[in-house]
mmCIF file of C-alpha atoms in Angstrom:
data_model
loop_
_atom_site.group_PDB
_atom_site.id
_atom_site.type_symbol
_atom_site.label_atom_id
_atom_site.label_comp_id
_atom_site.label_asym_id
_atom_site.label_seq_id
_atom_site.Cartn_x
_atom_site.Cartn_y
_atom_site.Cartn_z
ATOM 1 C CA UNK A 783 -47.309 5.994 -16.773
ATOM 2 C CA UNK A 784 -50.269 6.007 -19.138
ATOM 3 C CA UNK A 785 -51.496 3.451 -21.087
ATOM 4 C CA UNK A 786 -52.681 5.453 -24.206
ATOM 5 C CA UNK A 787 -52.513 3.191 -26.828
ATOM 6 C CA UNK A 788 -56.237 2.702 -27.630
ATOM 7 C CA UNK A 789 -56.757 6.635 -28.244
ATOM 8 C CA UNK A 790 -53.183 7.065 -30.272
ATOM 9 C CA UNK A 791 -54.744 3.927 -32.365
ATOM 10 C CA UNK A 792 -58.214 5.804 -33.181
ATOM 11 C CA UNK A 793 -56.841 9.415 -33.683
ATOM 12 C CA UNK A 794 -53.846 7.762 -36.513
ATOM 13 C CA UNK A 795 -56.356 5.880 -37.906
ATOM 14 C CA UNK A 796 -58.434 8.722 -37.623
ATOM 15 C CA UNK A 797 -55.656 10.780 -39.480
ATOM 16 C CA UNK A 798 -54.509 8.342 -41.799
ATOM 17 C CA UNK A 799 -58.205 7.857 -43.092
ATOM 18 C CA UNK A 800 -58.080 11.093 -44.728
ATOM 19 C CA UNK A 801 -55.776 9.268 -48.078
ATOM 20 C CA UNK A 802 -58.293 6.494 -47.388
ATOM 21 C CA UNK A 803 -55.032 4.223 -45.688
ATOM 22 C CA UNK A 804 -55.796 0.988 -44.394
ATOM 23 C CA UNK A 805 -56.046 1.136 -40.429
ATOM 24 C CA UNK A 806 -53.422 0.204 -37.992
ATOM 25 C CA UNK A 807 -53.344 -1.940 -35.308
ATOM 26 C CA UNK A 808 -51.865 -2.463 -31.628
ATOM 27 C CA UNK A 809 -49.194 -4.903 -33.285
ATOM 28 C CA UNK A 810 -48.147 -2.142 -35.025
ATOM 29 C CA UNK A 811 -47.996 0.521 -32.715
ATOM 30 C CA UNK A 812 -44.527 -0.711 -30.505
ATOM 31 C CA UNK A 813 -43.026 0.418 -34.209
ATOM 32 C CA UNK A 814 -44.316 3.860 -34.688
ATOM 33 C CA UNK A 815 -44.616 5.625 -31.669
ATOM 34 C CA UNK A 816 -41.684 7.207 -29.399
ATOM 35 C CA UNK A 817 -40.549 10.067 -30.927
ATOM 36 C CA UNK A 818 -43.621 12.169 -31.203
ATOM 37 C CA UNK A 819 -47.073 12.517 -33.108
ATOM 38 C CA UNK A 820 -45.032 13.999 -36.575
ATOM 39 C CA UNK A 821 -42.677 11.036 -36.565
ATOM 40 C CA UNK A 822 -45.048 8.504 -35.568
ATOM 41 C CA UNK A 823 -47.552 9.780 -38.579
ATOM 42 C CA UNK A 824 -44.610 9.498 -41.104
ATOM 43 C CA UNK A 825 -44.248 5.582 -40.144
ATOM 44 C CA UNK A 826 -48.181 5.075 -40.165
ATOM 45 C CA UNK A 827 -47.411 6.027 -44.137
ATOM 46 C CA UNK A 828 -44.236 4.609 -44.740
ATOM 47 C CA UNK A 829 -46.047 1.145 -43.185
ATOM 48 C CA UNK A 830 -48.852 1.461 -45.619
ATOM 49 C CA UNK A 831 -46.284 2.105 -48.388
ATOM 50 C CA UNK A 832 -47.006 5.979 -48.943
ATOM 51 C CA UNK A 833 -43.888 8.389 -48.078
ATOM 52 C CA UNK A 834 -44.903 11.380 -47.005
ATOM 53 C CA UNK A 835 -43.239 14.570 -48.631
ATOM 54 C CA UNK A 836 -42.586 17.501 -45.556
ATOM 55 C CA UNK A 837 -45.219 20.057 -46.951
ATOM 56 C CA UNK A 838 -47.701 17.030 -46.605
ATOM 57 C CA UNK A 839 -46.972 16.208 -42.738
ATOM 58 C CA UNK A 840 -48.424 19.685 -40.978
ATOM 59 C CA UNK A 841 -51.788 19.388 -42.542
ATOM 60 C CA UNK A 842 -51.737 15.590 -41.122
ATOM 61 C CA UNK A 843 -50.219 16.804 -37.747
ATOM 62 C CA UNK A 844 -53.148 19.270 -37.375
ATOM 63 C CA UNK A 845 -55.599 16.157 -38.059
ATOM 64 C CA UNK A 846 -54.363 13.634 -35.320
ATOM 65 C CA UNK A 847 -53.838 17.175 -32.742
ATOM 66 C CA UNK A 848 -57.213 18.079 -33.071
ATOM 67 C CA UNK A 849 -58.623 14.536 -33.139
ATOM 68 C CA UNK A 850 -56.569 13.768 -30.078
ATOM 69 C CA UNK A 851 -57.549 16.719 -27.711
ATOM 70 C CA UNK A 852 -61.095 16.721 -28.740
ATOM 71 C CA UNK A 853 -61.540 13.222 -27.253
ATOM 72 C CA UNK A 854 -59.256 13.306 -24.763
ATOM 73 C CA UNK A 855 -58.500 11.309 -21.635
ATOM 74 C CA UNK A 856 -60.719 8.610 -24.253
ATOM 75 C CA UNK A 857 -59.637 5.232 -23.270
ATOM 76 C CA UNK A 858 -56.436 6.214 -21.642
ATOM 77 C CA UNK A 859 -55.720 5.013 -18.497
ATOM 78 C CA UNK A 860 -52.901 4.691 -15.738
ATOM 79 C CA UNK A 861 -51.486 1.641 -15.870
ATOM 80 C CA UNK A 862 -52.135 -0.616 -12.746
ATOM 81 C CA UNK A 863 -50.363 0.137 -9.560
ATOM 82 C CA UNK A 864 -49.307 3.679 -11.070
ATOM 83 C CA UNK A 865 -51.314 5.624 -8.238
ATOM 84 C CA UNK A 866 -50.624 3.862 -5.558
ATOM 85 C CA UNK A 867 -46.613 3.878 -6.360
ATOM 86 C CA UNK A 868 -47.018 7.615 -6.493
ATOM 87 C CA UNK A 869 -48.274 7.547 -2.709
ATOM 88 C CA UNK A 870 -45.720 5.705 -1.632
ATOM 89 C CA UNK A 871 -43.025 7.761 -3.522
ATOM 90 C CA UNK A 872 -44.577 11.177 -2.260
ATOM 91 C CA UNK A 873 -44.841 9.397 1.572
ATOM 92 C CA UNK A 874 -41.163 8.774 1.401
ATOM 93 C CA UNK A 875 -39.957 12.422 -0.120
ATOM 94 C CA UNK A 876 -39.601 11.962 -3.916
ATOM 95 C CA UNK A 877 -40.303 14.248 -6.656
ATOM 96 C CA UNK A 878 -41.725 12.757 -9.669
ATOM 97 C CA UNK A 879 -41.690 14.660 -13.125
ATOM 98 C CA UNK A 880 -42.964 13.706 -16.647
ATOM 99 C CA UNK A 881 -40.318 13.481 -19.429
ATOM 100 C CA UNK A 882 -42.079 12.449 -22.932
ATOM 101 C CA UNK A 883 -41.336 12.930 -25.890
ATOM 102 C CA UNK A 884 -45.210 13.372 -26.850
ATOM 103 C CA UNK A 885 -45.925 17.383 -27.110
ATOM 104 C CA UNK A 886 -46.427 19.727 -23.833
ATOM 105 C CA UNK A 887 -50.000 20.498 -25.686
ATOM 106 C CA UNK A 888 -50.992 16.659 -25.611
ATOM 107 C CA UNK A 889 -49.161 15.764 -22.241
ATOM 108 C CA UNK A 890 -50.248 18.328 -20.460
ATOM 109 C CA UNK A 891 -54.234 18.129 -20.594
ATOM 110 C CA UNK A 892 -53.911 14.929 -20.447
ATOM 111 C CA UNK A 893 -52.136 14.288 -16.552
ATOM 112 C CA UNK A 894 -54.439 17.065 -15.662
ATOM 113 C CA UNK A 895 -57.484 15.345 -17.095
ATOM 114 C CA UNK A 896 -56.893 11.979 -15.428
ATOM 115 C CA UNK A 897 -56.290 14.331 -12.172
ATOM 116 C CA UNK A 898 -51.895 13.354 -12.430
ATOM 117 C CA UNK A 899 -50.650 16.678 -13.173
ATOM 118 C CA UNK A 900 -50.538 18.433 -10.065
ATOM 119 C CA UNK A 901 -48.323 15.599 -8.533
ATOM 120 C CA UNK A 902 -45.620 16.067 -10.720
ATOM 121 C CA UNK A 903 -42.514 18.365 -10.229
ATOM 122 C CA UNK A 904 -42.871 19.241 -13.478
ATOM 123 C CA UNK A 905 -43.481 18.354 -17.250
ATOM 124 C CA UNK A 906 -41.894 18.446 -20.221
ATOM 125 C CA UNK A 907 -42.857 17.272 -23.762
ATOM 126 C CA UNK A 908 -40.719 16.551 -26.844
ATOM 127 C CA UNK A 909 -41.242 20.495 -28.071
ATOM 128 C CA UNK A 910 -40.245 21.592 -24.554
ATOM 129 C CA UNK A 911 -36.672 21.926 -25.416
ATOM 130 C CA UNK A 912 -34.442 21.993 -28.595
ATOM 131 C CA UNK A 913 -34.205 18.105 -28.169
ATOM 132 C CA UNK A 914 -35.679 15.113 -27.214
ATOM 133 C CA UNK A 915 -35.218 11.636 -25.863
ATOM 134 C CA UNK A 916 -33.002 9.954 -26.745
ATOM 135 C CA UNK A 917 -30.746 13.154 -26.079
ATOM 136 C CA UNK A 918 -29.831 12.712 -22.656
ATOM 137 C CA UNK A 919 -30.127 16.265 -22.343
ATOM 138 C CA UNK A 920 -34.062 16.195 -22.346
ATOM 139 C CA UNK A 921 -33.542 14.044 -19.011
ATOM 140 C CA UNK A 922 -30.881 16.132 -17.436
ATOM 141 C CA UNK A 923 -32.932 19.236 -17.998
ATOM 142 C CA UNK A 924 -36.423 17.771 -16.650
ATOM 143 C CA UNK A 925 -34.092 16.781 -13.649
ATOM 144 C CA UNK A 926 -32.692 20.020 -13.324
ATOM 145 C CA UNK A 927 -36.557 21.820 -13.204
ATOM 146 C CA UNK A 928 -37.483 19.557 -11.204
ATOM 147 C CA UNK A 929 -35.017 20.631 -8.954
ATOM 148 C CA UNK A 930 -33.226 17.061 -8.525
ATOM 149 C CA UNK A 931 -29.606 16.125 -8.983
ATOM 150 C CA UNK A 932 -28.384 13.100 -11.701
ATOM 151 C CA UNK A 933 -26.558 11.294 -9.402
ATOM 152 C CA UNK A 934 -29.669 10.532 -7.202
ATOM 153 C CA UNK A 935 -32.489 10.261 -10.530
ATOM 154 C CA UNK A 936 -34.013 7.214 -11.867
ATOM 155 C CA UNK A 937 -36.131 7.372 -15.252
ATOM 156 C CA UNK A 938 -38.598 5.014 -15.390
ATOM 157 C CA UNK A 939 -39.282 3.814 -19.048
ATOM 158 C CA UNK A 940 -40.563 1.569 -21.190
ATOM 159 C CA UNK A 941 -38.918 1.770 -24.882
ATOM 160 C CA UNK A 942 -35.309 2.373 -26.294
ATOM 161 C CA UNK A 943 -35.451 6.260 -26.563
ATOM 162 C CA UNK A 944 -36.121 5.793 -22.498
ATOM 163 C CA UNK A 945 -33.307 4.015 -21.590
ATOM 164 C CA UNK A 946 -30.904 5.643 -24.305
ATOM 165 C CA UNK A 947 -31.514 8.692 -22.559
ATOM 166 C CA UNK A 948 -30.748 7.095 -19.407
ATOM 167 C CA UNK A 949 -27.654 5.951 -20.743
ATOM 168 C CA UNK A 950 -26.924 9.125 -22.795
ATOM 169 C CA UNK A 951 -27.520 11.436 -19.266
ATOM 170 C CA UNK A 952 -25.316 8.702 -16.452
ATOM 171 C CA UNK A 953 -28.549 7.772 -15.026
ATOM 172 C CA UNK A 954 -29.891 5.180 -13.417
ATOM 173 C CA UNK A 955 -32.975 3.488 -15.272
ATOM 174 C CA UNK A 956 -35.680 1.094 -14.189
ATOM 175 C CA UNK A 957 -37.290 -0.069 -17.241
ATOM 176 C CA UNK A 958 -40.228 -1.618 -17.376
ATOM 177 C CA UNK A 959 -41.627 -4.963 -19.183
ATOM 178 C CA UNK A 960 -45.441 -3.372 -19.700
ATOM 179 C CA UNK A 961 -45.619 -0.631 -23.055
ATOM 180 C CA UNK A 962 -44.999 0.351 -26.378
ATOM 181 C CA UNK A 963 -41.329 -1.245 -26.625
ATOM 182 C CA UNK A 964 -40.914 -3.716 -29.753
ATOM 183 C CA UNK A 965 -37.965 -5.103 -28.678
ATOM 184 C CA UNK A 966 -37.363 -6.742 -25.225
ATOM 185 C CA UNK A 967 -36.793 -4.147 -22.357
ATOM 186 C CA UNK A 968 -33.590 -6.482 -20.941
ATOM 187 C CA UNK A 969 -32.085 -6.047 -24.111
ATOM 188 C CA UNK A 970 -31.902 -1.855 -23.943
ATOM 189 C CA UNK A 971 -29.852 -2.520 -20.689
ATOM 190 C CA UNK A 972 -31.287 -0.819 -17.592
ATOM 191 C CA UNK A 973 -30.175 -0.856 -14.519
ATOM 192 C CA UNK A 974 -33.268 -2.473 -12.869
ATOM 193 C CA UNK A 975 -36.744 -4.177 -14.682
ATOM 194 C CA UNK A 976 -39.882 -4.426 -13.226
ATOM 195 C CA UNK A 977 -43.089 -6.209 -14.509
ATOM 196 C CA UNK A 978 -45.559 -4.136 -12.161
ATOM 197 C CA UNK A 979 -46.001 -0.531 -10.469
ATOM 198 C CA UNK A 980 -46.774 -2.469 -7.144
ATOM 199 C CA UNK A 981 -43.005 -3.181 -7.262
ATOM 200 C CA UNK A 982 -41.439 0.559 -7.587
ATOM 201 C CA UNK A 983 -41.415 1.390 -4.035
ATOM 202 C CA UNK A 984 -38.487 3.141 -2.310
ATOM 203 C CA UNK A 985 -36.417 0.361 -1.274
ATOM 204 C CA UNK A 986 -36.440 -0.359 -5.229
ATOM 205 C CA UNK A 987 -35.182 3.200 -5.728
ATOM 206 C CA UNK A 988 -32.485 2.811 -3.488
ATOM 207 C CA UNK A 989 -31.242 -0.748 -4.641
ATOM 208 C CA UNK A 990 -30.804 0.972 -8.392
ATOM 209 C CA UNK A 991 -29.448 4.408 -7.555
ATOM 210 C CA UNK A 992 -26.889 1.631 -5.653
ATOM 211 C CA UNK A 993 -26.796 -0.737 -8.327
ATOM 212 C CA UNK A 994 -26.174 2.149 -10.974
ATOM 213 C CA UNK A 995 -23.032 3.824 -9.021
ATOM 214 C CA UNK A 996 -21.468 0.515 -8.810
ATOM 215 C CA UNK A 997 -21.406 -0.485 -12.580
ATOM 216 C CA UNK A 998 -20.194 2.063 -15.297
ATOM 217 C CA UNK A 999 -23.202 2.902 -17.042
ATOM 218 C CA UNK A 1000 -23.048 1.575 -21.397
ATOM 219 C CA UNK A 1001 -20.750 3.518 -23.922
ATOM 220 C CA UNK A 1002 -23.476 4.826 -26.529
ATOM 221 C CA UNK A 1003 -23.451 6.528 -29.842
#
């Protein structure tokens, strides 16, 4: 939904400055984020050749956190077409809801700043539950508070933890060719791609939900 990657960029480097690391770049982001600001700290160091030990992560975590909300929405923008797909999705009775595996306290502010929030059915970050994406039981409980039902949910994502958790809940996903994904979204298997927001539009939704009951969905580990 967001395109965040210029503000993630500044507060790691921002973060990772403090054992004087060299800086990372956009190349390198596809490979570090997905599974949260903790995780996606501990690669920024691994990448640089520095393993970090636990007791060294939280002080690092508090760095990028406060960095992060202090400058917050920064750069970060919804990618083109997002709004407008939203209208037409509301017009024509569907429920949109966020499921992310960045934190509620990031997540949160940040919809509400760039004036998202109140359109969604609800929110939930990777510390909402006891588990994240890939678990498909982050999707099936975002579903269930948003008060849909599996069989007639799409997620929309962009990386592998997105469409795992697609595959990991039975259902459908459009993935998209725009984000953070380092490996080619055709190769995670969804059940529909699209290149462009203008493009998710009802009929779209209908094709995959009918696409999706008609092929078993992947077997995965």
């Amino acid at each position: 939904m967001i395109d965040t990657a210029p503000d993630l960029i500044e507060s790691l480097n921002h973060t990772i400055a403090a054992r004087d690391l060299e800086p990372v770049s956009f190349d390198d982001l596809t490979h570090l984020v997905g599974q949260g600001a903790r995780v996606m700290i501990r690669r920024a160091f691994d990448l640089r050749g520095y393993p970090l030990s636990d007791q060294e992560v939280d002080p690092l975590f508090d760095r990028f956190i406060d960095h992060y909300k202090a400058h917050m929405p920064g750069q970060s923008r919804p990618f083109a077409g997002l709004e407008a797909s939203l209208d037409r999705l509301e017009r024509d009775g569907c429920r949109v809801a966020v499921c992310t595996n960045k934190a509620e306290q990031l997540a949160v502010p940040l919809l509400r700043k760039l004036g998202l929030a109140d359109r969604m059915a609800v929110i939930t970050g990777g510390d909402t539950f006891a588990f994240r994406k890939p678990d498909g039981r982050h999707l099936l409980e975002t579903i269930r508070l948003a008060g849909g039902d599996p069989a007639k949910s799409i997620l929309v994502g962009d990386s592998v933890n997105d469409i795992q958790a697609a595959h990991n809940a039975s259902v459908a996903s459009l993935g998209v060719t725009f984000g953070y994904s380092d490996v080619p979204i055709a190769d995670l298997n969804p059940t529909r791609i699209i290149s462009h927001f203008d493009e998710l539009t009802v009929e779209l939704v209908q094709e995959t939900l009918a696409a999706s009951h008609r092929a078993p969905f992947p077997v995965t580990a």
